[in-house]
Amino acid sequence: MSGKKQAKPSANKTWAKMYKYRGFYLMFLPVFVFAVIFFYAPMLGVRYAFTNYNGIRKPDIIWFENFQRMFSMKNFWSAFVNTIQISIVKLLLTTFAAVVIAILLNEIGNLLFKKVVQTIIYLPHFMSWVVTASVFSLILSPSSSGLVNSFLLNIGVIKSSNEMIYFLGDSRWWRPAYYIINIWKETGWQTVIFMATLAGINTDLYEAASIDGAGRWGKMWYITFPQLKNTILTVIILNLAKVMNLFESAFVLQNDATLDVSNVLETYIYYQTFNSGAIPNYGYTTAVGLFKSLVGCVLVLVCNHWSKKVREGRGIV
Amino acid sequence: MKKKALSLLLASAMVVSLTACGGGNSSSESSNTTDSNASTSTTDASTSTDANASTDANASSGDAAAETSDIEKPEEITIMVDGTVFTEENGRDQFIAKLEELTGIKINVIQPDHDAYYDVVGQQIAGGDWPDVLILASTQMAGYGSEGVLWDMASAWENSDLKKRQEAYNGDGVVSSMYIDGKLYGMPATHGNGCVTYVKQAWLDEAGITTLPTNYDEYYDMLLKLKEAKGVDYVVAAAGFLGAEAPFVNYLPEFYQDAWPSFYQKDDGTWADGFEEQSMKDAMQRLADAVKDGLLDPETNTYGTADVRNKFYDDSLGVFTYWAGTWASNLKNNLENNGLDSELVALSPIAEAVPPLASGPAYIDRVSPAWCITTQCENPEGVFKYFIEAMQDGADTQFLWTYGVEGTHWSTAAETLYAGTEQEVTYADGEFHMLDNLETPGSQYTKAHIDPMLALTELADDPRETTVKPEALAAQQLFNENSVGAFVVPATDELNQYNGDLMTEKSSLVTKVATGQMTVDQAYEEYTSQGYADMSKQVVDSLNALQ
């Protein structure tokens, strides 16, 4: 009884507080409705993962058969492994390149030149992946019109036009080409966060190091790099949580000859849904999508745990 | 307590919203809610999406079709069409207005972007709100037909006036090839058409070639000579080493010859997977040899049709297998526009090019896209008779579907088109001519939905002699005299389940062999060890079980 008596004023207080800040709640309402309609309601679709559903006949509940089929498909496992490998290597390479470029940029004394260089390396980020893929298809073309192959031919690395390397159409070359294209496109943009950290380093530290006889390399190694360490870890952890979301860049650059190394989970789902040459099995593709989301969710939780350790208790969720 | 109250509030809101959404979803599965673009049959359409109900509808509608005298004209229908019907930018409104005037039926049109057509069809069907009529390619027709989405029009066709007008209709063979397991889910408006191999005369002259190849050795020798004479990287290319859908091999017929990479019915009536036969292995080796010898462009792997056309137009390629008929004129015009010699020679099929079902050398006539009626259509017999059959009436309605609307797409008025340009052309009063393209000024329309050269029904007062260019007619005649019809593979659960993976793997292996990444033996070893041979066997067994 006493508990109830205590709770009543508390509840009233809550309602009073909500009434007092009703304007804020009113402003929050559209966001809430938006989130429910566009984020939570679609989640109802996950039930199709447990059904045989082609969009025409009523869904038959088959429980875990789609998952059994998924785990028995070689193409699925290939796409899963590719997703993890491509995403992580891409993340490490682009982060490394971004750190190096940010440090180099930081060393440039001429402000105008620095700004021009920054602008130039930021620009590729704003190009669509479709345009990027078209441009690199031309540059890497295995013909006399392909810039790279022509160069290799001219310097004698390739002996004749019949030996030209089909970078984007050969499983052995596709991933290196993909990583280089990614570095070209995204590194500049990623330097922004590192440049901000570098700008925040106390200049007194560099002055003190100079007095102690440290050269440019010494200052970079003993001051700049340690100051960047936390930012690098934070960037890597934040991006690790997103490794399962890989579609556009892989989709526009992959082709029949390279699917074994370039097909990732999201492109696998796309092909199963829209390019199967038959009526798609939405149940199966939903199951693959659900699995991908679950793995992504686990990664987010793991990264959140790591983030708390690195960022002194601050997680990413 | 504060937290509890807030949690309760949020949870309640969530439940209410999810329930509301869920309710909406289920109702869309069981009812035929329409919007301005959706199905608008004359009366409330049958709303069941249940396959059994659809089958019942098939049966009853088929019987009813026999009694043509009772067929009622629909007042209003909804059609879903791709870009082969005039788009909005190309005068669709005028076309539909004229069509409504001729048929006396109010017509609502759903026309997605051409490239995304089948994606949108899939979404529309999955949404449960089906149009009355839609255009489908053979693969989709087989799939949707087997799922009960499409109305069986076999009986309607057998009893139709069109079928009876044998003296004017030459589409019996085309329609016969569309039967699936005794059912007819779509009616073609034209022949399917296919590709012939064009060679630039200027290249032949430069290489000193005076005799056209008649077999593979001669064809290969021609490619070698052309390469040597022109000093080009490659001589021939295509949009993909293996097409994504039937007829799969039509862009590289000299290399595939008698090979077929998918399922086909043999002479004894049993089904087989042509990919597992020796003919396919030989074809893959031929592709690899041609790439290795610098004749076939390895970027065929990533080219789209526009890429190859552009390479042909800029003289990077001398041999190009592409559509017969109107495209012969288009290729010629584009070469002329680039200041190149535009004379093209269309090759007859080489001796070894004998695809399945053919008794001699032949190009492949693809299964024509067809006009289908869904089982949600309230009055399918009426739609068949007054909309689909009318399309080939040999008179005004067929004229509209062939040439479009007077004043928008064609004219007989005296006028000069493209005045002051190199293309300037003057027409006398009463002279039939197609008009300037509304979307891309500077080019004339060549046809509406029905290509006059591919029409199945003779059209009264057909002006095609004045609209069809001689080179287009010649290429079309060569194709018609040297082609064999493709066929439709019936859909089974196994086919639906595995064909996507199978075609992806087959295409990948063909491309890898062609580009020298693996040998033919390695490709087939992978095919078997990865379980694709087992999948293929299951599909073949399911097709044979249909018999």
PDB file of N, CA, C and O in Angstrom, chain B residues 142-172:
ATOM      1  N   ALA B 142       6.700 -18.425 -68.247  1.00  0.00           N
ATOM      2  CA  ALA B 142       6.655 -19.801 -67.742  1.00  0.00           C
ATOM      3  C   ALA B 142       6.541 -19.810 -66.218  1.00  0.00           C
ATOM      4  O   ALA B 142       5.749 -20.566 -65.642  1.00  0.00           O
ATOM      5  N   GLY B 143       7.318 -18.946 -65.570  1.00  0.00           N
ATOM      6  CA  GLY B 143       7.313 -18.908 -64.103  1.00  0.00           C
ATOM      7  C   GLY B 143       5.977 -18.450 -63.542  1.00  0.00           C
ATOM      8  O   GLY B 143       5.375 -19.129 -62.692  1.00  0.00           O
ATOM      9  N   TYR B 144       5.479 -17.331 -64.025  1.00  0.00           N
ATOM     10  CA  TYR B 144       4.209 -16.808 -63.509  1.00  0.00           C
ATOM     11  C   TYR B 144       3.040 -17.701 -63.917  1.00  0.00           C
ATOM     12  O   TYR B 144       2.068 -17.831 -63.172  1.00  0.00           O
ATOM     13  N   GLY B 145       3.156 -18.315 -65.109  1.00  0.00           N
ATOM     14  CA  GLY B 145       2.086 -19.227 -65.533  1.00  0.00           C
ATOM     15  C   GLY B 145       1.967 -20.399 -64.577  1.00  0.00           C
ATOM     16  O   GLY B 145       0.865 -20.766 -64.149  1.00  0.00           O
ATOM     17  N   SER B 146       3.099 -20.972 -64.212  1.00  0.00           N
ATOM     18  CA  SER B 146       3.074 -22.144 -63.321  1.00  0.00           C
ATOM     19  C   SER B 146       2.575 -21.799 -61.926  1.00  0.00           C
ATOM     20  O   SER B 146       2.123 -22.666 -61.181  1.00  0.00           O
ATOM     21  N   GLU B 147       2.662 -20.520 -61.564  1.00  0.00           N
ATOM     22  CA  GLU B 147       2.214 -20.098 -60.233  1.00  0.00           C
ATOM     23  C   GLU B 147       0.752 -19.660 -60.221  1.00  0.00           C
ATOM     24  O   GLU B 147       0.243 -19.181 -59.215  1.00  0.00           O
ATOM     25  N   GLY B 148       0.091 -19.765 -61.367  1.00  0.00           N
ATOM     26  CA  GLY B 148      -1.330 -19.422 -61.411  1.00  0.00           C
ATOM     27  C   GLY B 148      -1.603 -17.936 -61.568  1.00  0.00           C
ATOM     28  O   GLY B 148      -2.730 -17.481 -61.367  1.00  0.00           O
ATOM     29  N   VAL B 149      -0.583 -17.169 -61.929  1.00  0.00           N
ATOM     30  CA  VAL B 149      -0.801 -15.725 -62.107  1.00  0.00           C
ATOM     31  C   VAL B 149      -1.447 -15.448 -63.463  1.00  0.00           C
ATOM     32  O   VAL B 149      -2.188 -14.483 -63.615  1.00  0.00           O
ATOM     33  N   LEU B 150      -1.170 -16.327 -64.439  1.00  0.00           N
ATOM     34  CA  LEU B 150      -1.617 -16.036 -65.798  1.00  0.00           C
ATOM     35  C   LEU B 150      -2.774 -16.932 -66.233  1.00  0.00           C
ATOM     36  O   LEU B 150      -2.829 -18.118 -65.889  1.00  0.00           O
ATOM     37  N   TRP B 151      -3.634 -16.330 -66.997  1.00  0.00           N
ATOM     38  CA  TRP B 151      -4.817 -17.021 -67.516  1.00  0.00           C
ATOM     39  C   TRP B 151      -4.429 -17.852 -68.733  1.00  0.00           C
ATOM     40  O   TRP B 151      -3.694 -17.386 -69.600  1.00  0.00           O
ATOM     41  N   ASP B 152      -4.913 -19.094 -68.778  1.00  0.00           N
ATOM     42  CA  ASP B 152      -4.620 -19.965 -69.911  1.00  0.00           C
ATOM     43  C   ASP B 152      -5.540 -19.570 -71.077  1.00  0.00           C
ATOM     44  O   ASP B 152      -6.749 -19.776 -71.012  1.00  0.00           O
ATOM     45  N   MET B 153      -4.925 -19.037 -72.125  1.00  0.00           N
ATOM     46  CA  MET B 153      -5.729 -18.532 -73.241  1.00  0.00           C
ATOM     47  C   MET B 153      -5.781 -19.511 -74.408  1.00  0.00           C
ATOM     48  O   MET B 153      -6.150 -19.145 -75.529  1.00  0.00           O
ATOM     49  N   ALA B 154      -5.400 -20.783 -74.138  1.00  0.00           N
ATOM     50  CA  ALA B 154      -5.365 -21.778 -75.217  1.00  0.00           C
ATOM     51  C   ALA B 154      -6.717 -21.903 -75.907  1.00  0.00           C
ATOM     52  O   ALA B 154      -6.817 -21.874 -77.141  1.00  0.00           O
ATOM     53  N   SER B 155      -7.751 -22.032 -75.103  1.00  0.00           N
ATOM     54  CA  SER B 155      -9.083 -22.219 -75.678  1.00  0.00           C
ATOM     55  C   SER B 155      -9.539 -20.973 -76.429  1.00  0.00           C
ATOM     56  O   SER B 155     -10.118 -21.063 -77.519  1.00  0.00           O
ATOM     57  N   ALA B 156      -9.262 -19.832 -75.848  1.00  0.00           N
ATOM     58  CA  ALA B 156      -9.628 -18.561 -76.497  1.00  0.00           C
ATOM     59  C   ALA B 156      -8.921 -18.432 -77.845  1.00  0.00           C
ATOM     60  O   ALA B 156      -9.516 -18.011 -78.837  1.00  0.00           O
ATOM     61  N   TRP B 157      -7.653 -18.828 -77.870  1.00  0.00           N
ATOM     62  CA  TRP B 157      -6.883 -18.761 -79.117  1.00  0.00           C
ATOM     63  C   TRP B 157      -7.423 -19.736 -80.159  1.00  0.00           C
ATOM     64  O   TRP B 157      -7.620 -19.385 -81.318  1.00  0.00           O
ATOM     65  N   GLU B 158      -7.709 -20.961 -79.723  1.00  0.00           N
ATOM     66  CA  GLU B 158      -8.181 -21.973 -80.669  1.00  0.00           C
ATOM     67  C   GLU B 158      -9.501 -21.569 -81.318  1.00  0.00           C
ATOM     68  O   GLU B 158      -9.789 -21.943 -82.447  1.00  0.00           O
ATOM     69  N   ASN B 159     -10.306 -20.813 -80.568  1.00  0.00           N
ATOM     70  CA  ASN B 159     -11.617 -20.403 -81.085  1.00  0.00           C
ATOM     71  C   ASN B 159     -11.634 -18.973 -81.617  1.00  0.00           C
ATOM     72  O   ASN B 159     -12.701 -18.423 -81.880  1.00  0.00           O
ATOM     73  N   SER B 160     -10.466 -18.392 -81.749  1.00  0.00           N
ATOM     74  CA  SER B 160     -10.435 -16.974 -82.117  1.00  0.00           C
ATOM     75  C   SER B 160     -10.600 -16.758 -83.615  1.00  0.00           C
ATOM     76  O   SER B 160     -10.324 -17.641 -84.426  1.00  0.00           O
ATOM     77  N   ASP B 161     -11.025 -15.569 -83.952  1.00  0.00           N
ATOM     78  CA  ASP B 161     -11.117 -15.184 -85.365  1.00  0.00           C
ATOM     79  C   ASP B 161      -9.723 -15.140 -85.969  1.00  0.00           C
ATOM     80  O   ASP B 161      -9.533 -15.452 -87.134  1.00  0.00           O
ATOM     81  N   LEU B 162      -8.749 -14.738 -85.156  1.00  0.00           N
ATOM     82  CA  LEU B 162      -7.367 -14.624 -85.631  1.00  0.00           C
ATOM     83  C   LEU B 162      -6.864 -15.973 -86.137  1.00  0.00           C
ATOM     84  O   LEU B 162      -6.266 -16.071 -87.206  1.00  0.00           O
ATOM     85  N   LYS B 163      -7.136 -17.003 -85.379  1.00  0.00           N
ATOM     86  CA  LYS B 163      -6.704 -18.363 -85.748  1.00  0.00           C
ATOM     87  C   LYS B 163      -7.390 -18.798 -87.043  1.00  0.00           C
ATOM     88  O   LYS B 163      -6.810 -19.525 -87.846  1.00  0.00           O
ATOM     89  N   LYS B 164      -8.622 -18.322 -87.204  1.00  0.00           N
ATOM     90  CA  LYS B 164      -9.380 -18.743 -88.391  1.00  0.00           C
ATOM     91  C   LYS B 164      -8.931 -18.007 -89.654  1.00  0.00           C
ATOM     92  O   LYS B 164      -9.140 -18.479 -90.750  1.00  0.00           O
ATOM     93  N   ARG B 165      -8.301 -16.843 -89.467  1.00  0.00           N
ATOM     94  CA  ARG B 165      -7.892 -16.059 -90.638  1.00  0.00           C
ATOM     95  C   ARG B 165      -6.533 -16.533 -91.162  1.00  0.00           C
ATOM     96  O   ARG B 165      -5.561 -15.788 -91.201  1.00  0.00           O
ATOM     97  N   GLN B 166      -6.456 -17.809 -91.494  1.00  0.00           N
ATOM     98  CA  GLN B 166      -5.166 -18.391 -91.872  1.00  0.00           C
ATOM     99  C   GLN B 166      -4.536 -17.726 -93.094  1.00  0.00           C
ATOM    100  O   GLN B 166      -3.322 -17.681 -93.222  1.00  0.00           O
ATOM    101  N   GLU B 167      -5.365 -17.225 -93.980  1.00  0.00           N
ATOM    102  CA  GLU B 167      -4.799 -16.647 -95.202  1.00  0.00           C
ATOM    103  C   GLU B 167      -3.999 -15.380 -94.908  1.00  0.00           C
ATOM    104  O   GLU B 167      -3.086 -15.012 -95.647  1.00  0.00           O
ATOM    105  N   ALA B 168      -4.337 -14.730 -93.773  1.00  0.00           N
ATOM    106  CA  ALA B 168      -3.639 -13.472 -93.466  1.00  0.00           C
ATOM    107  C   ALA B 168      -2.695 -13.604 -92.271  1.00  0.00           C
ATOM    108  O   ALA B 168      -1.890 -12.724 -92.013  1.00  0.00           O
ATOM    109  N   TYR B 169      -2.802 -14.718 -91.559  1.00  0.00           N
ATOM    110  CA  TYR B 169      -2.030 -14.864 -90.321  1.00  0.00           C
ATOM    111  C   TYR B 169      -0.962 -15.934 -90.495  1.00  0.00           C
ATOM    112  O   TYR B 169      -1.272 -17.058 -90.896  1.00  0.00           O
ATOM    113  N   ASN B 170       0.274 -15.605 -90.192  1.00  0.00           N
ATOM    114  CA  ASN B 170       1.328 -16.611 -90.335  1.00  0.00           C
ATOM    115  C   ASN B 170       2.055 -16.834 -89.007  1.00  0.00           C
ATOM    116  O   ASN B 170       3.252 -17.058 -88.973  1.00  0.00           O
ATOM    117  N   GLY B 171       1.303 -16.734 -87.925  1.00  0.00           N
ATOM    118  CA  GLY B 171       1.926 -16.842 -86.607  1.00  0.00           C
ATOM    119  C   GLY B 171       1.658 -18.152 -85.894  1.00  0.00           C
ATOM    120  O   GLY B 171       1.986 -18.301 -84.713  1.00  0.00           O
ATOM    121  N   ASP B 172       1.049 -19.122 -86.610  1.00  0.00           N
ATOM    122  CA  ASP B 172       0.733 -20.400 -85.957  1.00  0.00           C
ATOM    123  C   ASP B 172       1.949 -21.037 -85.300  1.00  0.00           C
ATOM    124  O   ASP B 172       1.903 -21.479 -84.157  1.00  0.00           O
TER     125      ASP B 172
END
